[in-house]
Tab-separated table of C-alpha atoms in Angstrom:
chain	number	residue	atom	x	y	z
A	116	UNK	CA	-124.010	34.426	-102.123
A	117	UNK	CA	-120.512	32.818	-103.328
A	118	UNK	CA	-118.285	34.977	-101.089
A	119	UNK	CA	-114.893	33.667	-100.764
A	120	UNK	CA	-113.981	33.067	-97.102
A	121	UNK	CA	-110.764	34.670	-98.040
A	122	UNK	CA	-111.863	38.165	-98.953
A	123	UNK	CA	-113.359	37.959	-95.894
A	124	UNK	CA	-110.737	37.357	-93.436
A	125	UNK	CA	-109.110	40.301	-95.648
A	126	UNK	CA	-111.624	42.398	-94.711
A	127	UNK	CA	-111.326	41.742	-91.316
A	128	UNK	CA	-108.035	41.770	-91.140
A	129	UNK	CA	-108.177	45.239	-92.483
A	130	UNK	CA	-111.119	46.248	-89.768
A	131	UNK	CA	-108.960	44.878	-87.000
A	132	UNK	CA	-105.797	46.585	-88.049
A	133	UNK	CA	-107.550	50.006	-88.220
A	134	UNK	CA	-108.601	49.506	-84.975
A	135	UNK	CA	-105.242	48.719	-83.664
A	136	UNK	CA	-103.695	51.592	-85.032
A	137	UNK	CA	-106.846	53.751	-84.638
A	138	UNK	CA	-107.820	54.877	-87.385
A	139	UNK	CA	-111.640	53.705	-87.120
A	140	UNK	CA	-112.319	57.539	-86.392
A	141	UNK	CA	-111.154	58.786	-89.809
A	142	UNK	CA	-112.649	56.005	-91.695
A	143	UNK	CA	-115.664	56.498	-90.092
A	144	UNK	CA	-115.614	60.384	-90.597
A	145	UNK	CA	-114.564	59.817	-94.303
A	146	UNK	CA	-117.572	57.533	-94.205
A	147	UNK	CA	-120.211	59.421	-92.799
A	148	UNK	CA	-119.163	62.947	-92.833
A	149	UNK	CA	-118.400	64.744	-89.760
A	150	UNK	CA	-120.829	64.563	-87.576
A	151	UNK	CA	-122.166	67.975	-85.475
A	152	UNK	CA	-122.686	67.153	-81.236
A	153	UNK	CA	-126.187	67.388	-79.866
A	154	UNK	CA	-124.912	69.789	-77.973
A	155	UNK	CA	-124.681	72.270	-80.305
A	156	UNK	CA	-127.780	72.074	-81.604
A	157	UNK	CA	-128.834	72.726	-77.929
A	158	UNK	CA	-126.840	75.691	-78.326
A	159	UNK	CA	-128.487	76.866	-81.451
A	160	UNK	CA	-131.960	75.893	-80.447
A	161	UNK	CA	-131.025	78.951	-77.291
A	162	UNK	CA	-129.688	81.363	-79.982
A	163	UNK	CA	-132.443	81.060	-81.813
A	164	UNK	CA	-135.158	81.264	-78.704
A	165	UNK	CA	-132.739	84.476	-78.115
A	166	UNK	CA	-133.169	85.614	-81.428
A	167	UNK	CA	-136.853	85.396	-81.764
A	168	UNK	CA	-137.239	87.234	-78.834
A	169	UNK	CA	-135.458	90.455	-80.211
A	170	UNK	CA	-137.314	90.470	-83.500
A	171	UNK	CA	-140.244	90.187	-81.573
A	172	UNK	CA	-139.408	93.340	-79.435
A	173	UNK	CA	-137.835	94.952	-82.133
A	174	UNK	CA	-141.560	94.435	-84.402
A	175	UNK	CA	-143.094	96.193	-81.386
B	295	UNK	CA	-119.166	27.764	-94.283
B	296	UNK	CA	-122.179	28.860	-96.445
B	297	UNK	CA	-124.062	30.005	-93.388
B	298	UNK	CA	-120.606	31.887	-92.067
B	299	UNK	CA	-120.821	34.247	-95.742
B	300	UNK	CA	-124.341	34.039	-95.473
B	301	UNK	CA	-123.889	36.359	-92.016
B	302	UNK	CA	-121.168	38.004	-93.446
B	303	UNK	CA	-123.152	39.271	-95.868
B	304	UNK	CA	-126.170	39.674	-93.749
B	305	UNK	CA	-124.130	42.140	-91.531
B	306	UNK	CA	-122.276	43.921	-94.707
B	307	UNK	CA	-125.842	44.870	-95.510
B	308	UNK	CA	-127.107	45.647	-92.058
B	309	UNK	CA	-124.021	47.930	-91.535
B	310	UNK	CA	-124.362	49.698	-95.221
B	311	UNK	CA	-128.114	50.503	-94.456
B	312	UNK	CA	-127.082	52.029	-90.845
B	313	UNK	CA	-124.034	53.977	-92.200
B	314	UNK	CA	-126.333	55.695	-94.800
B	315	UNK	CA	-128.705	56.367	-92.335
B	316	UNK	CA	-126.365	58.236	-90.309
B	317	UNK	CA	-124.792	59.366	-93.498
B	318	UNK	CA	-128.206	61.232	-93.722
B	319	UNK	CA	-128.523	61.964	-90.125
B	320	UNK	CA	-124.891	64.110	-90.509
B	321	UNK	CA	-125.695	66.054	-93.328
B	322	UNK	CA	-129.149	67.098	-92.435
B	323	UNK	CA	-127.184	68.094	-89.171
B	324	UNK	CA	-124.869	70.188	-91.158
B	325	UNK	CA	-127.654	72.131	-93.070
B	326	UNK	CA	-129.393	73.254	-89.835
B	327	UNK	CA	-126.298	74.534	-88.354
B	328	UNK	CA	-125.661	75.845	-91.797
B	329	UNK	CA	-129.059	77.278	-92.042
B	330	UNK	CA	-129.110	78.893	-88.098
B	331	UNK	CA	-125.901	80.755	-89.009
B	332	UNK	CA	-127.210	82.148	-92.400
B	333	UNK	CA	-130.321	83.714	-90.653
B	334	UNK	CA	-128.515	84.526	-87.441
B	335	UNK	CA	-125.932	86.842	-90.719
B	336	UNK	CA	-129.536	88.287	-92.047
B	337	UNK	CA	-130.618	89.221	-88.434
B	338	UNK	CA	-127.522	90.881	-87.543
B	339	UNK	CA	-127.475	92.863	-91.492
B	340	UNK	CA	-130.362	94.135	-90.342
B	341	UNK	CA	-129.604	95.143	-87.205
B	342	UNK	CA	-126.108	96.787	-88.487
B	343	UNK	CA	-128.359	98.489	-91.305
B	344	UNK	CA	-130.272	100.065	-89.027
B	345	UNK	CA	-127.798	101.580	-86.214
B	346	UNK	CA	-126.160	102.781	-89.210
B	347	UNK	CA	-128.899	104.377	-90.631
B	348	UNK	CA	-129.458	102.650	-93.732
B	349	UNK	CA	-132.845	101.739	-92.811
B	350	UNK	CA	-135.767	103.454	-90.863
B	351	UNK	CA	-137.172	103.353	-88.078
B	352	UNK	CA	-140.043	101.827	-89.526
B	353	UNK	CA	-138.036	99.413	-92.206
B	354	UNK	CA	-136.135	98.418	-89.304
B	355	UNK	CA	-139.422	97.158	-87.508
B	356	UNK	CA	-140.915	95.456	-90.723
B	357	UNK	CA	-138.151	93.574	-91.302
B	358	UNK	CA	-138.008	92.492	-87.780
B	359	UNK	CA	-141.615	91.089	-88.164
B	360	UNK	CA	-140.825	89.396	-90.952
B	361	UNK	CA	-138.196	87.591	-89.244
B	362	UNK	CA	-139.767	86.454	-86.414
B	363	UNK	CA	-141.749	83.230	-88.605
B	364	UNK	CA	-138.377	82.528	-90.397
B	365	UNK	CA	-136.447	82.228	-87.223
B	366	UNK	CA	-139.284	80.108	-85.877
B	367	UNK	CA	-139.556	77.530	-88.593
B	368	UNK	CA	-135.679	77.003	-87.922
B	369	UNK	CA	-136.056	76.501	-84.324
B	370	UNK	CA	-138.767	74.112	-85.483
B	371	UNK	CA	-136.240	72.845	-88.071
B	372	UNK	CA	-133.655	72.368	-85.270
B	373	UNK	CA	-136.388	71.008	-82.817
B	374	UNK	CA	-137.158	68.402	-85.000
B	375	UNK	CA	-133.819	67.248	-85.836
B	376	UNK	CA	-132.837	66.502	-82.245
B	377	UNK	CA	-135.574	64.517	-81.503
B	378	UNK	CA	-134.884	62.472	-84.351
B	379	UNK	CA	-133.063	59.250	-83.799
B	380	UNK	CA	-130.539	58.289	-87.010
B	381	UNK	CA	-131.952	55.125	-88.599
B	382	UNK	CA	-135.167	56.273	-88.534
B	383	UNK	CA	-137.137	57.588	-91.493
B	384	UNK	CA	-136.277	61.629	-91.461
B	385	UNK	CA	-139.365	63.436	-90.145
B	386	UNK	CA	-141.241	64.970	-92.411
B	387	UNK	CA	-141.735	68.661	-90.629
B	388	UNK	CA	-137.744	68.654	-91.536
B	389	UNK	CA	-137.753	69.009	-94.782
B	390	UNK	CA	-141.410	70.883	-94.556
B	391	UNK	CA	-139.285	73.874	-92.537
B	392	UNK	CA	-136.815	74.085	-94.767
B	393	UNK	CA	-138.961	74.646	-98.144
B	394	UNK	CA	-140.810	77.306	-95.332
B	395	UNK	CA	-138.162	79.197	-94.497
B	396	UNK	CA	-136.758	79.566	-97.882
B	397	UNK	CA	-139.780	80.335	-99.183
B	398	UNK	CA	-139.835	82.906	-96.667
B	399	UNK	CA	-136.642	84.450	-97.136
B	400	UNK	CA	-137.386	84.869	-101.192
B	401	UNK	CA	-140.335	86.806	-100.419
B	402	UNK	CA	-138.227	89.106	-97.793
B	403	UNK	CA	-135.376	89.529	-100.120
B	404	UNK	CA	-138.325	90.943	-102.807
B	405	UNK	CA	-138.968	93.752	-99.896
B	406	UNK	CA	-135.334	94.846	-98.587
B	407	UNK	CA	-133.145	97.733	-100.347
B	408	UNK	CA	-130.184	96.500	-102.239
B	409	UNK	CA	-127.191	95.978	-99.812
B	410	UNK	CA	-125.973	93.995	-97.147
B	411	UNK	CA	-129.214	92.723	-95.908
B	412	UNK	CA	-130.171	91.334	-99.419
B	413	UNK	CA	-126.469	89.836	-99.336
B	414	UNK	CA	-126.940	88.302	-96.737
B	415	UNK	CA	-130.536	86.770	-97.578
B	416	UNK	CA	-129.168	86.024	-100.839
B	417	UNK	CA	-126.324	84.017	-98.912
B	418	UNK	CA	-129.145	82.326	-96.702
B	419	UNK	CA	-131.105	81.281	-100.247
B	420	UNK	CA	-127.688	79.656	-101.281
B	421	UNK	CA	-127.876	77.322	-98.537
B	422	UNK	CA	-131.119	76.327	-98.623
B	423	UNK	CA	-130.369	76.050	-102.434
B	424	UNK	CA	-130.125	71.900	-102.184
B	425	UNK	CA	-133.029	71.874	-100.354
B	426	UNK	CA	-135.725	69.146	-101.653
C-alpha cells in the first residue's frame, strides 16, 4: 500500500500528456485490441439471416 | 496522503479489471466476425462447386442441409454477443456455439470430396482452432 506520491503524479502526468497530444486512442487500442462496431455485427447477424435462408431453399 | 494512494490504487485496480473485461469483450468480437466470414467462404465453396459442376445435384442439396444448423448456431453465436454488455461475465451459450459449430463443421468436412469446399471447412476449423 506504500505507493510513492511521486510515481503517481508521473503517471498522471503521463495520462494527461497523452491526452493532450491524443494519443489515448492508440494506447487504448494497443491495450485492448481493436475493437469491432456493433454495427457490424448487425450487419453480420443480416448476412447470416440471408444465408440461412438460401441453404434452406437450396436443401429443398 | 495514505488515503490519496489508497484510491489510487483502488482505481488502478478498478480500471485493470474493466480493461480486461473489454480486453475479452474485443477478442470474442473478433472471433465471431472471424467465424461469420469462414462459414460465409464454406457456403460460397459450395455454391461455386456446384455451378461448376463439381458436385451434384443431390451433393449440392446435402450439403446445403447441413449448413443450415452451422449457420444458425453462429447467428446464435453473434446474437449472443451483442446482447452482451463488456464487464459482465461472458454468456455461456457463447462459447457453447462455438464448440457447436466446430463440432459441426468436423463432421461435414468427413462428408465433402477433397477440394475447395474441404479447404475452405478446413480454413473455418482453423479459426475455431482456439476455441475453449
Amino acid at each position: 500500500m506504500n505507493l510513492p506520491l511521486n510515481a503517481i503524479i508521473g503517471w498522471l502526468t503521463i495520462l494527461w500528456e497523452a491526452y493532450d497530444n491524443g494519443t489515448i486512442p492508440q494506447i487504448k487500442e494497443a491495450l485492448l485490441g481493436a475493437g469491432i462496431p456493433p454495427e457490424r455485427l448487425v450487419e453480420i447477424d443480416a448476412a447470416y439471416t440471408a444465408r440461412i435462408a438460401k441453404a434452406q431453399a437450396d436443401a429443398g | 496522503m495514505q488515503r490519496l494512494r489508497s484510491m489510487a490504487l483502488a482505481v488502478a485496480l478498478v480500471v485493470s479489471v474493466a480493461a480486461c473485461a473489454v480486453k475479452t469483450y474485443n477478442a470474442t468480437a473478433h472471433v465471431d466476425v472471424a467465424v461469420y466470414e469462414a462459414l460465409a467462404a464454406v457456403q460460397d465453396a459450395a455454391e461455386t462447386a456446384h455451378s461448376r459442376n463439381l458436385i451434384s445435384d443431390a451433393q449440392h442439396r446435402e450439403l446445403a442441409g447441413q449448413l443450415v444448423p452451422i449457420l444458425q448456431a453462429g447467428q446464435s453465436v453473434n446474437r449472443a454477443l451483442q446482447t452482451w454488455t463488456p464487464g459482465t461475465p461472458k454468456p455461456a451459450t457463447i462459447t457453447a456455439g462455438l464448440l457447436e459449430i466446430r463440432r459441426l463443421l468436423a463432421a461435414l468436412q468427413t462428408t465433402v470430396p477433397a477440394g475447395p469446399i474441404q479447404s475452405a471447412i478446413s480454413a473455418a476449423l482453423s479459426v475455431l482452432g482456439g476455441v475453449q
